[in-house]
Coordinates of C-alpha atoms in Angstrom, one line a residue:
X25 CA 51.0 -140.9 45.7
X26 CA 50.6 -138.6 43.0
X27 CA 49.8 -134.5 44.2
X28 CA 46.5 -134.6 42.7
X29 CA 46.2 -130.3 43.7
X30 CA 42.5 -129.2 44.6
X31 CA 39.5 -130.5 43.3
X32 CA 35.8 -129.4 44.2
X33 CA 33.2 -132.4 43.9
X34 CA 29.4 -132.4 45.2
X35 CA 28.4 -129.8 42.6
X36 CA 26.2 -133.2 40.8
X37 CA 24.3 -133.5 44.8
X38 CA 24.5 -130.0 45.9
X39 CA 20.5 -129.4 45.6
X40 CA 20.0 -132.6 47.1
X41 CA 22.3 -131.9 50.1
X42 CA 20.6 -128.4 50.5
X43 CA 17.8 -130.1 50.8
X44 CA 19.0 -132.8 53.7
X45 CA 21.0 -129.8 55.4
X46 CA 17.2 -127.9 55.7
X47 CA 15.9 -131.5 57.3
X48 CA 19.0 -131.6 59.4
X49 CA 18.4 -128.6 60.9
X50 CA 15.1 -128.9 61.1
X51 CA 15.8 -132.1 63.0
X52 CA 18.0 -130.4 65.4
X53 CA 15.8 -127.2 65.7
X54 CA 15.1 -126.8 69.8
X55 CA 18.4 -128.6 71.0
X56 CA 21.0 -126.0 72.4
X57 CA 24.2 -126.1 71.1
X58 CA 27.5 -127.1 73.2
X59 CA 27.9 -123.2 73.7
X60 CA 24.8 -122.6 74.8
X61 CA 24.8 -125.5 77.6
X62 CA 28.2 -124.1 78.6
X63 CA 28.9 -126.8 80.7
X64 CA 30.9 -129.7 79.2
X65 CA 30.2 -132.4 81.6
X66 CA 26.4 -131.7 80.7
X67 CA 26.8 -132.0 76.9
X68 CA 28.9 -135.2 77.4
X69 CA 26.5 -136.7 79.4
X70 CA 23.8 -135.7 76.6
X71 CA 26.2 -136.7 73.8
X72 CA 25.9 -140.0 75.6
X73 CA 22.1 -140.3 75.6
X74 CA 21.9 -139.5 72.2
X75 CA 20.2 -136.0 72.9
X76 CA 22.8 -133.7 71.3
X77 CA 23.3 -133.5 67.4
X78 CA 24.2 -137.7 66.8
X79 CA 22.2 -140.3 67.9
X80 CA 23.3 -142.7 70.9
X81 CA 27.2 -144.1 69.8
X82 CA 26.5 -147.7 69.0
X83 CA 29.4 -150.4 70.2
X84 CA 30.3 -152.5 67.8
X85 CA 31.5 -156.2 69.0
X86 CA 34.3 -156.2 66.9
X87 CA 36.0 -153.2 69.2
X88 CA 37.8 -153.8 72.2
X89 CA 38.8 -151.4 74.9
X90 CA 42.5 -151.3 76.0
X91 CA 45.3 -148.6 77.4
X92 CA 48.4 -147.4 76.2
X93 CA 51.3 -146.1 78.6
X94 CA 51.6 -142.0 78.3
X95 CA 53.3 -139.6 80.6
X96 CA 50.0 -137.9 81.9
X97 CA 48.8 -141.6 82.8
X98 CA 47.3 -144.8 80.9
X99 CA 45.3 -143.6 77.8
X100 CA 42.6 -145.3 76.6
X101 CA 42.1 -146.5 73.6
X102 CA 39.9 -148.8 71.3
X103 CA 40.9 -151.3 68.8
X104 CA 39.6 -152.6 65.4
X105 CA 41.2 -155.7 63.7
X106 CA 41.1 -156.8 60.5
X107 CA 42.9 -160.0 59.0
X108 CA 45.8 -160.0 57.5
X109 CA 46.1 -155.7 57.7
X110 CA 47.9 -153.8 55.3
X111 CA 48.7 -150.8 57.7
X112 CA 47.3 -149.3 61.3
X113 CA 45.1 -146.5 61.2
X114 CA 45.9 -144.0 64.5
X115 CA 41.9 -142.1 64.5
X116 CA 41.4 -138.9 66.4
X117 CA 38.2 -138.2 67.2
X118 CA 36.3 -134.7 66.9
X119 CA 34.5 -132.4 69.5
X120 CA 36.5 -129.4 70.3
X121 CA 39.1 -130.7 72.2
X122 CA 36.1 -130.5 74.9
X123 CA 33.9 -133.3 74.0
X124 CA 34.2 -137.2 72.2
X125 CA 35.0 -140.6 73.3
X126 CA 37.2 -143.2 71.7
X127 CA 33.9 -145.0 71.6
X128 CA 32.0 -142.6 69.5
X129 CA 32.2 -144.2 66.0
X130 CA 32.6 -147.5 66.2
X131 CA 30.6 -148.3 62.6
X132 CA 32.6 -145.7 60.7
X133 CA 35.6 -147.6 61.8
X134 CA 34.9 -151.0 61.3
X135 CA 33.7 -150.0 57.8
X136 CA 36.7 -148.1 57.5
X137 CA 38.9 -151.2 59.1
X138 CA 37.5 -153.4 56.5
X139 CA 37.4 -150.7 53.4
X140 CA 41.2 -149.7 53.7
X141 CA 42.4 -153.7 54.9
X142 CA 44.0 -151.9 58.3
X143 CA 43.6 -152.2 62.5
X144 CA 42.5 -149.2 63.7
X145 CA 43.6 -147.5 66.8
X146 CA 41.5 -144.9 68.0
X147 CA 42.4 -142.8 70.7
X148 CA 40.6 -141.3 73.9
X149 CA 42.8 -138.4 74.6
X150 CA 42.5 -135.8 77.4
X151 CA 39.5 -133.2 77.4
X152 CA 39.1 -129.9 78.3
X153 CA 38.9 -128.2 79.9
X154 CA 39.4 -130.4 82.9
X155 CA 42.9 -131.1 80.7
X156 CA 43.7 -127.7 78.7
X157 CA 46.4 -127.9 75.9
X158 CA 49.1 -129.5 75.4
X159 CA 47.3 -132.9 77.8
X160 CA 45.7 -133.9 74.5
X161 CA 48.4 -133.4 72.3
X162 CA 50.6 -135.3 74.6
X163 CA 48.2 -138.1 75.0
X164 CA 47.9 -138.5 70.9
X165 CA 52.0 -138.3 70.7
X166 CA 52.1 -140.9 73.3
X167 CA 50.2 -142.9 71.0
X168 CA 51.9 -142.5 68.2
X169 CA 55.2 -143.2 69.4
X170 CA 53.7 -146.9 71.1
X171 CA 52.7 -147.4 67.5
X172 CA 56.0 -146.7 66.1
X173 CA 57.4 -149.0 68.8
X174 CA 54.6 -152.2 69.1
X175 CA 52.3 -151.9 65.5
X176 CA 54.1 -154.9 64.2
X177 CA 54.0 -157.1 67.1
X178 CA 50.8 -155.9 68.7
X179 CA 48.8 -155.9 65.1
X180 CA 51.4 -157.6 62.8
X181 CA 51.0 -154.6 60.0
X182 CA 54.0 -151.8 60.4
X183 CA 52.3 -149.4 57.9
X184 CA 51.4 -146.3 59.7
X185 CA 48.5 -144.2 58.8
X186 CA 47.0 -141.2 60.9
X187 CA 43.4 -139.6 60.5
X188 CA 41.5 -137.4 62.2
X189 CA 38.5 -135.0 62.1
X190 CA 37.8 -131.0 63.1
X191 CA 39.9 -131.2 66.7
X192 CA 41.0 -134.4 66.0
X193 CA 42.5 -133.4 62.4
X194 CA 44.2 -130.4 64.4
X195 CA 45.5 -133.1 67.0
X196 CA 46.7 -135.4 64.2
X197 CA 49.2 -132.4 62.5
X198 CA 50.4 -131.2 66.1
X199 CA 51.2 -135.0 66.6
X200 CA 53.1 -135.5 63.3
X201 CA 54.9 -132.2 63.9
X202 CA 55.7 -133.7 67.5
X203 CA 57.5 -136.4 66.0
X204 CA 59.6 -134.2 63.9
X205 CA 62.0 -136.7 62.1
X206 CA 60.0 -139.7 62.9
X207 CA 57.0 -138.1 61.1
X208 CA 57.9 -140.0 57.9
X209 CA 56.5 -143.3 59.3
X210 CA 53.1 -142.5 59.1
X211 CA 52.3 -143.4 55.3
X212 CA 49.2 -140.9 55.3
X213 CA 47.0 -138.4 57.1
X214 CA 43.5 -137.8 56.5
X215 CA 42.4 -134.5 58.0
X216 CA 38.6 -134.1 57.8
X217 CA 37.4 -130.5 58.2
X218 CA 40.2 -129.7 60.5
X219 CA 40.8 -126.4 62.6
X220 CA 44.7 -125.3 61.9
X221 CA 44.2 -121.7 62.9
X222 CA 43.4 -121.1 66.5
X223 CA 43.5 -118.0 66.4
X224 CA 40.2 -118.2 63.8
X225 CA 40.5 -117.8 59.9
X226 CA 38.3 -115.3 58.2
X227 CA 35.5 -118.0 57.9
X228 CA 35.8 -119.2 61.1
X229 CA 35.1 -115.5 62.4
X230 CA 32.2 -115.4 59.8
X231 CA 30.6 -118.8 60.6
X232 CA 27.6 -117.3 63.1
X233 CA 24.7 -119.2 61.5
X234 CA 26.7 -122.1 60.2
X235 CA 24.9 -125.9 60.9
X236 CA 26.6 -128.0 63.6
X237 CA 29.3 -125.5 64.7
X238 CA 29.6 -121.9 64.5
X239 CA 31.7 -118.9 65.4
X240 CA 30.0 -119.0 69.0
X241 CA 30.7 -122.3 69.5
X242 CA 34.5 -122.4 68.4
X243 CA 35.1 -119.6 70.3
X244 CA 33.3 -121.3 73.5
X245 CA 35.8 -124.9 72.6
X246 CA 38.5 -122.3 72.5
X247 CA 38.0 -120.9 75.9
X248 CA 38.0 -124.7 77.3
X249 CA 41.1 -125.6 75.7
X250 CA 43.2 -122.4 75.5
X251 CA 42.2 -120.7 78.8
X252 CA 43.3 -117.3 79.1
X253 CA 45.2 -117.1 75.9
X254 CA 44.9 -114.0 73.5
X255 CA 44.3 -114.9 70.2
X256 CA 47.6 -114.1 69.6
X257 CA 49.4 -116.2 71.9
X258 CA 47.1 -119.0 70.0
X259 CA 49.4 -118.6 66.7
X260 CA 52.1 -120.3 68.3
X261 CA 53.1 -123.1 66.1
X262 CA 52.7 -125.2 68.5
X263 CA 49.1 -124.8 69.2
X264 CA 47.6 -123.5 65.5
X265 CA 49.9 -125.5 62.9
X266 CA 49.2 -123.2 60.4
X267 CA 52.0 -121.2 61.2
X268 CA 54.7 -124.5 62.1
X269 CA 57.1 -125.7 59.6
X270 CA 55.3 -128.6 57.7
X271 CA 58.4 -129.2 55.6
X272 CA 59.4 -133.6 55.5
X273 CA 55.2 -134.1 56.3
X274 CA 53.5 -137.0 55.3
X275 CA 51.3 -137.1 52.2
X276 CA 48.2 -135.7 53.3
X277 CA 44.2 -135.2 51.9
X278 CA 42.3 -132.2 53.2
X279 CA 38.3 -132.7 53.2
X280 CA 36.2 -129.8 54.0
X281 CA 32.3 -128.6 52.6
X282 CA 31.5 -125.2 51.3
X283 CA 28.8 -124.5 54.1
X284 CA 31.9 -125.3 57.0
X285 CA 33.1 -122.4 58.8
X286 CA 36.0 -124.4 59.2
X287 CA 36.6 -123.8 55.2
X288 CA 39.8 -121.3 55.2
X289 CA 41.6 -124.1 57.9
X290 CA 41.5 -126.3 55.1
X291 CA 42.5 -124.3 52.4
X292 CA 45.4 -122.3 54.1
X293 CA 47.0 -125.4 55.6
X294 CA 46.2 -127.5 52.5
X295 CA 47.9 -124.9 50.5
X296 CA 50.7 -124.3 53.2
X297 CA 51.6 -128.3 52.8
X298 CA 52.0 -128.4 49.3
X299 CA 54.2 -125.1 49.1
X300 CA 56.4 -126.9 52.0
X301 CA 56.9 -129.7 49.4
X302 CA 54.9 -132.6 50.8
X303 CA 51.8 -134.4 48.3
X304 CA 49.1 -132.9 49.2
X305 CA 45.1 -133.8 48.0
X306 CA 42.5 -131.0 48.6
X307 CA 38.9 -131.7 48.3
X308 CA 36.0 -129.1 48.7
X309 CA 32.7 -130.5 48.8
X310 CA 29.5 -128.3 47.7
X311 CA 27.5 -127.4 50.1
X312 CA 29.0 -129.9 52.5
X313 CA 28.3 -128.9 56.3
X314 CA 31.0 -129.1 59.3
X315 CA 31.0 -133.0 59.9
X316 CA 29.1 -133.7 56.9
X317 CA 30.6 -137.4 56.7
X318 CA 28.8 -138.2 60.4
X319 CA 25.6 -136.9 59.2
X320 CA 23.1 -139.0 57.1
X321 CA 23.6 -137.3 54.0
X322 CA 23.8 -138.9 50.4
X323 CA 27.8 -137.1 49.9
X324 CA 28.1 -138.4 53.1
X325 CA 29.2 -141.8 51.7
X326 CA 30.8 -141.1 48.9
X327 CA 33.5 -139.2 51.5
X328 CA 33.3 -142.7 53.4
X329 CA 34.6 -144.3 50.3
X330 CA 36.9 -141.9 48.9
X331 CA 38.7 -141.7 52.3
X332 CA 39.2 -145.6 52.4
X333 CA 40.8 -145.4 49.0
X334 CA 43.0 -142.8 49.7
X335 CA 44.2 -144.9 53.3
X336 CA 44.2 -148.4 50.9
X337 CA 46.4 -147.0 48.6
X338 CA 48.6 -145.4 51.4
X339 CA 49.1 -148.9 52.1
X340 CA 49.5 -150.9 49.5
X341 CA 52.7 -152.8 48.5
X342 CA 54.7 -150.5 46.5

């Protein structure tokens, strides 16, 4: 894969998507936010019912439920398989570490399945804060390392990929960083408006009127995940990877929108995993919001596609 560097796209839809982020949030107007519920069995439950920012998740036929063995117990996971596969696809979903399911996105990942010719494996790890840090990160390295021992004969495709977006991005480094010397076997990551810095980047602590997540609410997801911890006990490598040794990482594409608060994440750890060597693709989307790919929004999918690409080429003979 070639280091393509940073690239900003969206600038040909920006007044388009200011226009669908003013209908999004018009569309969401009344609705507290995770925060403001501050209780995370409640906004589960409404995540669930389709009252919180997506609609109802929709299960797809083509998934199926199963568990992998992990030290903290079975963890649950659900499949997508595609004929004759080029590669596996290890998904980690979003939500703060706090909130999400396995379950949540079957469409993306079917079209995804299909798109990139690979089997998906997404995983339901831990949440907080019933299961503070490190029960997620354990759970996702548990799965990676049943992957590195069963992909072939469980989904006959040895080509390992790894994706992952906001927490889920943030779990998907701390898992290749996990696997220190075995990291090398994942092909790819794709790391979708991911949080790197725990201890919050500038535009994290800026981020107060941001769409879909804010400064309140990553400060709330913090407080579930990282009880008790000062922000700077958070800069240990091992929870904000920011400040780990990348060096001998797989090639990876950062995604992140203008409008995120999540921006700097991106574009410190982007820059942090070229300088440590590995091929690295940065790209900035005008005026995309936090999650912009999950919303109904025209740059929406031409993400979808470009992110397919990126994991097809990962995996194609070479």
């Amino acid at each position: 894969m070639a280091n393509e560097g940073h690239i900003t796209t969206g600038q040909d839809l920006a007044e388009a998507t200011r226009a669908e982020n003013a209908a999004l949030k018009a569309s969401l107007a009344g609705r507290p936010r995770p925060h403001e519920i501050g209780d995370p069995v409640a906004v589960r439950a409404a995540g669930a019912a389709g009252k919180g920012a997506f609609p109802a998740p929709v299960l797809l036929p083509q998934g199926t439920n199963q568990a992998v063995p992990g030290r903290g117990g079975d963890v649950p996971v659900r499949t997508f398989e595609t004929e004759d596969p080029r590669g596996v696809l290890m998904f980690l979903h979003g939500g703060g570490w706090t909130l999400g399911t396995a379950e949540g996105q079957d469409i993306y990942l079917w079209d995804l399945a299909q798109a990139a010719h690979v089997c998906v494996v997404s995983v339901g790890y831990r949440l907080a804060p019933e299961h503070p840090h490190p029960a997620a990160a354990e759970d996702c390295e548990d799965v990676a390392r049943w992957l590195l021992d069963h992909a072939a004969d469980r989904f006959g495709a040895d080509r390992l990929l790894i994706a992952g977006e906001s927490a889920g991005a943030h779990l998907a480094v701390l898992t290749l960083l996990r696997l220190g010397a075995d990291a090398p076997a994942f092909r790819a990551a794709q790391l979708s408006y991911g949080v790197f810095d725990l201890s919050m980047t500038p535009s994290q602590r800026d981020g107060a009127d941001k769409l879909f997540t804010s400064t309140p609410a990553m400060r709330w997801f913090y407080d579930q995940y990282l009880p008790g911890l000062a922000p700077e006990e958070r800069r240990d490598p091992a929870i904000s990877p920011l400040y780990a040794d990348v060096r001998g990482m797989p090639p990876a594409r950062f995604t992140v929108g203008t409008e995120d608060p999540l921006l700097d994440d991106s574009l410190f750890m982007a820059a942090r995993w070229r300088a440590a060597g590995n091929d690295t693709e940065l790209e900035v989307v005008a005026e995309g919001i936090h999650g912009f790919a999950s919303f109904p929004l025209t740059i929406a999918r031409r993400e979808i596609d470009r992110q397919s690409g990126y994991l097809a080429r990962a995996v194609a003979d070479r």
